[in-house]
């Protein structure tokens, strides 16, 4: 990916070459309207590149790594992955990648099945025990599942489980805006229960989490919940085949909508849903 380095005060003095063409950066006065967090920016950010000639953005080719799959169901507490909703964050202080993923801890009727056989079966037939687990990696390819000692599974806490029968569709992100280091990591998720509401947890390290804190939203939540950082935090649910991933009525009605909520502080959020 092409990247240009420059300082905000010298924007007007820069020109650059790209793909045998050139692009002109916007003036310092124009750039003053954009809030820059550092001196490194992508050329595809149209807020800082005013015009281009003989250059074009094109979609590159992607080659699937030969290392796939990166990790598989190789522990007694993870007989089956489905609706994994993985989130990967690089921690520059610990110098590791962190991954949070969902799994099922119980698949009794799938015993002895191959992965292909399990994938050919209907989703509700043999799975249960929804859980969230944690893995780490130094390079993003080779992953380890550390023994966290947090959740008991069949008499032992030697596993990488964070929660069982709890949050669903967890979306984890590292919040560098929060001045409180005890709130560095945040997890947004749907709580299980009659209301299926949207809640969050906070953590200093992404492993040891607070109790669930509900958002003050009068709507049913769903999955997968993701947060995008800007001047505010925007919390978005991914699209699904059946529509959008927020329930606006009872589940029996099968009506979903895609919603966005803006928040300058977790817990103090305003939501908007298209009609």
XYZ file of C-alpha atoms in Angstrom:
275
model
C 0.000 0.000 0.000
C 1.427 3.401 -0.983
C 2.030 5.761 1.915
C 3.290 9.356 1.935
C 4.971 11.026 4.869
C 4.600 14.744 5.449
C 4.075 17.289 8.180
C 0.877 19.207 8.334
C 2.518 22.667 8.251
C 4.405 21.930 5.057
C 1.535 20.424 3.084
C 1.477 23.201 0.494
C 5.128 22.638 -0.378
C 4.739 18.961 -1.268
C 4.197 17.215 -4.551
C 4.572 13.485 -5.091
C 4.891 10.887 -7.793
C 2.597 7.881 -7.962
C 2.245 5.311 -10.759
C 4.188 7.522 -13.220
C 1.739 10.343 -12.534
C 1.434 12.934 -9.851
C -0.957 14.003 -7.151
C -1.251 17.461 -5.622
C -1.722 17.741 -1.898
C -4.309 20.158 -0.601
C -3.102 23.439 0.827
C -2.317 23.955 4.474
C -5.416 26.124 4.826
C -7.612 23.410 3.331
C -5.970 20.721 5.420
C -6.599 22.746 8.560
C -10.192 21.556 8.454
C -9.035 17.933 8.854
C -8.015 16.656 12.270
C -4.733 14.769 11.773
C -3.572 12.368 14.466
C -0.015 11.882 13.133
C 2.235 12.645 10.161
C 1.543 9.469 8.220
C -1.397 9.265 5.833
C -2.627 7.035 3.036
C -2.756 8.496 -0.448
C -6.287 7.187 -0.827
C -7.438 9.729 1.774
C -9.154 12.269 -0.487
C -9.150 14.865 2.294
C -5.417 15.479 1.819
C -4.959 14.763 -1.903
C -6.718 17.518 -3.838
C -6.211 16.219 -7.377
C -4.412 13.515 -9.367
C -3.154 13.162 -12.942
C -2.090 9.990 -14.746
C -2.728 8.041 -11.571
C -5.568 5.847 -10.416
C -6.516 3.723 -7.451
C -6.981 0.085 -8.371
C -7.916 -2.988 -6.388
C -4.889 -5.212 -5.953
C -4.797 -8.983 -5.968
C -5.039 -10.984 -2.770
C -3.356 -14.333 -2.333
C -4.563 -16.631 0.419
C -1.724 -17.652 2.712
C -0.492 -21.213 2.493
C -0.405 -21.173 6.298
C -4.214 -21.377 6.442
C -6.034 -22.354 8.519
C -4.268 -20.260 11.147
C -5.743 -22.276 13.989
C -8.320 -25.016 14.268
C -10.517 -26.777 16.820
C -7.706 -28.551 18.659
C -8.812 -28.146 22.296
C -11.417 -30.159 24.238
C -13.448 -26.993 24.928
C -13.686 -25.974 21.271
C -15.237 -28.836 19.307
C -16.701 -26.510 16.707
C -16.124 -23.013 15.298
C -19.136 -21.235 13.859
C -20.041 -17.562 13.959
C -16.482 -16.933 15.111
C -16.683 -13.114 14.904
C -12.899 -12.730 15.338
C -11.295 -9.403 16.273
C -7.525 -8.931 15.949
C -5.631 -6.024 17.528
C -1.887 -5.355 17.582
C -0.623 -4.251 20.993
C 2.490 -2.159 20.342
C 3.465 -2.207 24.016
C 3.356 -5.974 24.404
C 4.496 -6.463 20.768
C 1.889 -9.134 20.072
C -1.292 -9.613 18.099
C -4.349 -10.385 20.185
C -7.377 -12.250 18.880
C -10.806 -12.656 20.449
C -13.066 -15.232 18.836
C -16.309 -17.045 19.550
C -16.852 -20.790 19.599
C -19.154 -23.531 20.824
C -18.019 -25.610 23.786
C -20.629 -28.328 23.335
C -21.246 -30.407 20.220
C -22.219 -33.888 21.473
C -24.024 -35.092 18.358
C -21.084 -33.987 16.179
C -18.653 -36.414 17.824
C -16.653 -38.216 15.181
C -17.761 -35.938 12.344
C -15.285 -34.358 9.974
C -15.405 -30.582 9.503
C -17.056 -31.080 6.113
C -19.747 -33.247 7.685
C -20.415 -30.676 10.396
C -20.666 -27.882 7.847
C -23.249 -29.863 5.903
C -25.547 -30.104 8.925
C -28.097 -27.538 9.975
C -26.823 -25.008 12.505
C -29.100 -25.828 15.505
C -28.727 -29.596 15.331
C -25.691 -30.215 17.481
C -24.070 -27.119 18.952
C -24.327 -25.259 22.251
C -22.317 -23.581 24.996
C -21.522 -20.286 23.284
C -18.178 -18.886 24.481
C -15.501 -16.278 23.769
C -11.818 -17.240 23.712
C -8.462 -15.469 23.425
C -5.332 -16.173 21.364
C -2.003 -14.389 20.828
C 0.588 -14.253 18.068
C 3.959 -12.586 17.465
C 3.558 -12.474 13.687
C -0.187 -12.785 13.057
C 0.276 -16.234 11.502
C 1.400 -18.578 14.255
C -1.071 -18.455 17.137
C -1.035 -19.645 20.733
C -3.973 -20.283 23.047
C -2.704 -19.335 26.521
C -4.002 -20.931 29.702
C -5.781 -17.980 31.298
C -7.153 -19.668 34.407
C -10.387 -17.667 34.262
C -13.198 -20.056 33.304
C -13.738 -23.599 34.499
C -14.407 -26.200 31.822
C -15.045 -29.758 32.973
C -13.219 -29.224 36.258
C -10.209 -27.316 34.916
C -9.336 -23.661 34.291
C -6.392 -24.530 32.046
C -7.919 -23.030 28.911
C -8.103 -19.805 26.911
C -11.779 -19.089 27.597
C -12.863 -15.601 28.656
C -16.616 -16.115 28.990
C -19.115 -18.931 28.526
C -22.877 -18.596 28.052
C -22.455 -14.844 28.130
C -21.739 -12.101 25.567
C -22.611 -12.862 21.951
C -20.983 -11.409 18.830
C -18.254 -9.656 20.794
C -16.404 -6.817 19.063
C -13.143 -5.841 20.801
C -11.051 -2.752 20.122
C -8.133 -0.917 21.726
C -9.156 2.600 22.711
C -6.126 4.911 22.710
C -8.369 7.943 23.242
C -9.402 6.962 26.754
C -7.098 8.586 29.353
C -7.813 5.779 31.834
C -5.454 2.812 31.182
C -7.900 0.525 32.989
C -10.280 1.153 30.062
C -7.734 0.633 27.277
C -9.645 -2.304 25.778
C -13.377 -2.253 25.213
C -15.723 -5.039 24.160
C -19.164 -4.335 22.683
C -21.632 -7.213 22.498
C -25.150 -8.497 22.702
C -26.123 -9.817 26.108
C -28.062 -13.046 26.199
C -31.447 -13.025 27.858
C -34.996 -11.916 27.354
C -34.067 -8.420 26.157
C -30.929 -9.198 24.112
C -29.622 -5.704 24.831
C -26.334 -4.055 23.825
C -23.652 -3.790 26.513
C -19.907 -3.349 26.902
C -16.984 -4.303 29.138
C -13.643 -2.559 29.745
C -10.190 -3.999 30.383
C -6.584 -2.914 30.878
C -5.072 -5.877 29.020
C -7.859 -7.473 26.969
C -7.928 -10.508 29.260
C -9.290 -9.387 32.625
C -12.604 -7.635 32.072
C -15.094 -5.613 34.078
C -18.684 -6.635 34.595
C -21.075 -5.926 31.738
C -22.266 -2.322 31.480
C -25.520 -1.795 29.556
C -26.056 0.948 26.996
C -29.160 3.038 27.475
C -30.784 1.931 24.217
C -34.353 0.763 23.820
C -33.749 -1.818 21.115
C -32.708 -5.431 20.800
C -29.105 -6.040 19.803
C -27.563 -8.657 17.531
C -24.139 -9.437 16.060
C -21.321 -8.731 15.046
C -20.766 -5.409 16.827
C -17.842 -3.261 15.657
C -16.465 0.123 16.649
C -14.829 2.645 14.318
C -12.828 5.499 15.814
C -13.139 9.105 14.688
C -13.753 12.238 16.726
C -16.451 10.070 18.277
C -16.738 6.299 18.481
C -19.182 4.839 15.999
C -20.621 1.439 16.853
C -21.897 -0.506 13.877
C -23.402 -3.943 13.391
C -22.502 -5.934 10.299
C -25.083 -6.738 7.657
C -26.610 -10.177 7.493
C -28.299 -12.064 4.705
C -31.732 -11.401 6.187
C -31.279 -7.673 6.635
C -29.663 -5.511 9.264
C -28.402 -6.704 12.583
C -30.546 -4.900 15.142
C -33.894 -6.313 16.148
C -36.628 -3.668 16.030
C -39.309 -6.044 17.297
C -39.655 -9.565 18.634
C -37.493 -12.245 17.046
C -40.550 -14.063 15.776
C -41.191 -11.117 13.448
C -37.740 -11.606 11.823
C -37.278 -7.863 11.308
C -33.770 -6.477 11.536
C -32.229 -3.101 10.867
C -28.735 -1.723 10.572
C -28.064 0.951 13.179
C -25.282 3.325 14.053
C -24.668 4.930 17.412
C -22.257 7.755 18.177
C -20.592 8.116 21.554
C -17.972 10.429 23.003
C -18.012 8.273 26.101
C -19.019 4.651 26.375
C -22.402 4.363 27.979
C -23.519 7.819 26.793
C -24.647 6.992 23.295
C -27.163 8.173 20.746
C -28.424 5.765 18.106
C -29.927 6.153 14.669
C -31.680 3.557 12.525
C -32.943 3.938 8.958
C -36.654 3.423 8.613
